[in-house]
PDB file of C-alpha atoms in Angstrom:
ATOM      1  CA  UNK A   1     124.399  30.979 -18.649  1.00 57.00           C
ATOM      2  CA  UNK A   2     125.362  31.498 -15.065  1.00 60.00           C
ATOM      3  CA  UNK A   3     128.670  33.226 -14.434  1.00 63.00           C
ATOM      4  CA  UNK A   4     130.956  31.511 -11.928  1.00 63.00           C
ATOM      5  CA  UNK A   5     132.714  33.725  -9.447  1.00 58.00           C
ATOM      6  CA  UNK A   6     135.847  32.895  -7.557  1.00 59.00           C
ATOM      7  CA  UNK A   7     135.134  33.063  -3.887  1.00 61.00           C
ATOM      8  CA  UNK A   8     137.947  34.529  -1.660  1.00 58.00           C
ATOM      9  CA  UNK A   9     138.159  34.539   2.041  1.00 64.00           C
ATOM     10  CA  UNK A  10     137.081  38.023   3.226  1.00 66.00           C
ATOM     11  CA  UNK A  11     140.472  38.916   4.758  1.00 75.00           C
ATOM     12  CA  UNK A  12     142.335  38.202   1.512  1.00 72.00           C
ATOM     13  CA  UNK A  13     139.762  40.240  -0.574  1.00 71.00           C
ATOM     14  CA  UNK A  14     139.989  43.100   1.938  1.00 74.00           C
ATOM     15  CA  UNK A  15     143.815  43.059   1.832  1.00 73.00           C
ATOM     16  CA  UNK A  16     143.770  43.193  -2.034  1.00 72.00           C
ATOM     17  CA  UNK A  17     141.215  46.003  -1.967  1.00 71.00           C
ATOM     18  CA  UNK A  18     143.331  48.044   0.420  1.00 68.00           C
ATOM     19  CA  UNK A  19     146.498  47.609  -1.671  1.00 67.00           C
ATOM     20  CA  UNK A  20     144.480  48.725  -4.735  1.00 65.00           C
ATOM     21  CA  UNK A  21     143.225  51.770  -2.840  1.00 62.00           C
ATOM     22  CA  UNK A  22     146.761  52.708  -1.556  1.00 60.00           C
ATOM     23  CA  UNK A  23     148.212  52.326  -5.111  1.00 58.00           C
ATOM     24  CA  UNK A  24     145.540  54.430  -6.583  1.00 58.00           C
ATOM     25  CA  UNK A  25     146.403  57.359  -4.228  1.00 61.00           C
ATOM     26  CA  UNK A  26     149.096  59.546  -5.636  1.00 56.00           C
ATOM     27  CA  UNK A  27     151.750  60.153  -3.026  1.00 58.00           C
ATOM     28  CA  UNK A  28     153.379  63.580  -3.250  1.00 57.00           C
ATOM     29  CA  UNK A  29     156.160  65.318  -1.177  1.00 64.00           C
ATOM     30  CA  UNK A  30     156.578  68.990  -1.772  1.00 72.00           C
ATOM     31  CA  UNK A  31     158.893  71.593  -0.202  1.00 76.00           C
ATOM     32  CA  UNK A  32     157.688  75.203   0.235  1.00 79.00           C
ATOM     33  CA  UNK A  33     159.380  78.302   1.321  1.00 83.00           C
ATOM     34  CA  UNK A  34     157.859  80.205   4.256  1.00 84.00           C
ATOM     35  CA  UNK A  35     156.235  82.853   1.852  1.00 86.00           C
ATOM     36  CA  UNK A  36     154.704  80.121  -0.279  1.00 85.00           C
ATOM     37  CA  UNK A  37     153.413  78.213   2.753  1.00 85.00           C
ATOM     38  CA  UNK A  38     151.909  81.365   4.151  1.00 88.00           C
ATOM     39  CA  UNK A  39     150.133  82.061   0.760  1.00 89.00           C
ATOM     40  CA  UNK A  40     148.843  78.518   0.771  1.00 87.00           C
ATOM     41  CA  UNK A  41     147.485  78.873   4.388  1.00 89.00           C
ATOM     42  CA  UNK A  42     145.696  82.068   3.359  1.00 91.00           C
ATOM     43  CA  UNK A  43     144.125  80.377   0.253  1.00 90.00           C
ATOM     44  CA  UNK A  44     143.088  77.403   2.445  1.00 90.00           C
ATOM     45  CA  UNK A  45     141.351  79.630   4.989  1.00 92.00           C
ATOM     46  CA  UNK A  46     139.546  81.629   2.134  1.00 92.00           C
ATOM     47  CA  UNK A  47     138.393  78.331   0.629  1.00 89.00           C
ATOM     48  CA  UNK A  48     137.562  76.793   4.003  1.00 90.00           C
ATOM     49  CA  UNK A  49     139.722  73.751   3.161  1.00 87.00           C
ATOM     50  CA  UNK A  50     143.187  72.335   4.026  1.00 87.00           C
ATOM     51  CA  UNK A  51     146.395  73.039   2.232  1.00 83.00           C
ATOM     52  CA  UNK A  52     146.339  69.610   0.599  1.00 81.00           C
ATOM     53  CA  UNK A  53     142.769  70.490  -0.701  1.00 84.00           C
ATOM     54  CA  UNK A  54     144.147  73.821  -2.177  1.00 85.00           C
ATOM     55  CA  UNK A  55     147.045  72.001  -3.922  1.00 81.00           C
ATOM     56  CA  UNK A  56     144.667  69.373  -5.255  1.00 80.00           C
ATOM     57  CA  UNK A  57     142.244  71.898  -6.683  1.00 84.00           C
ATOM     58  CA  UNK A  58     145.057  73.869  -8.338  1.00 81.00           C
ATOM     59  CA  UNK A  59     146.330  70.609 -10.019  1.00 78.00           C
ATOM     60  CA  UNK A  60     142.898  69.808 -11.265  1.00 78.00           C
ATOM     61  CA  UNK A  61     142.476  73.316 -12.646  1.00 76.00           C
ATOM     62  CA  UNK A  62     145.865  73.038 -14.447  1.00 70.00           C
ATOM     63  CA  UNK A  63     144.898  69.516 -15.881  1.00 66.00           C
ATOM     64  CA  UNK A  64     147.644  67.620 -14.288  1.00 54.00           C
TER      65      UNK A  64
END
């Protein structure tokens, strides 16, 4: 048996894929004090990454 696939125009398929990708990303807004921000900057430099990378890594380690 051959499976039938529904063909969509590429633009519509691309738009749907983009919406799914955007929805799959978790948006997060955080406020930091100057001391906390400085600490994150130091951690980012030590790990050769960005502040966002440090936050993501910490969240993964904490299982959130």
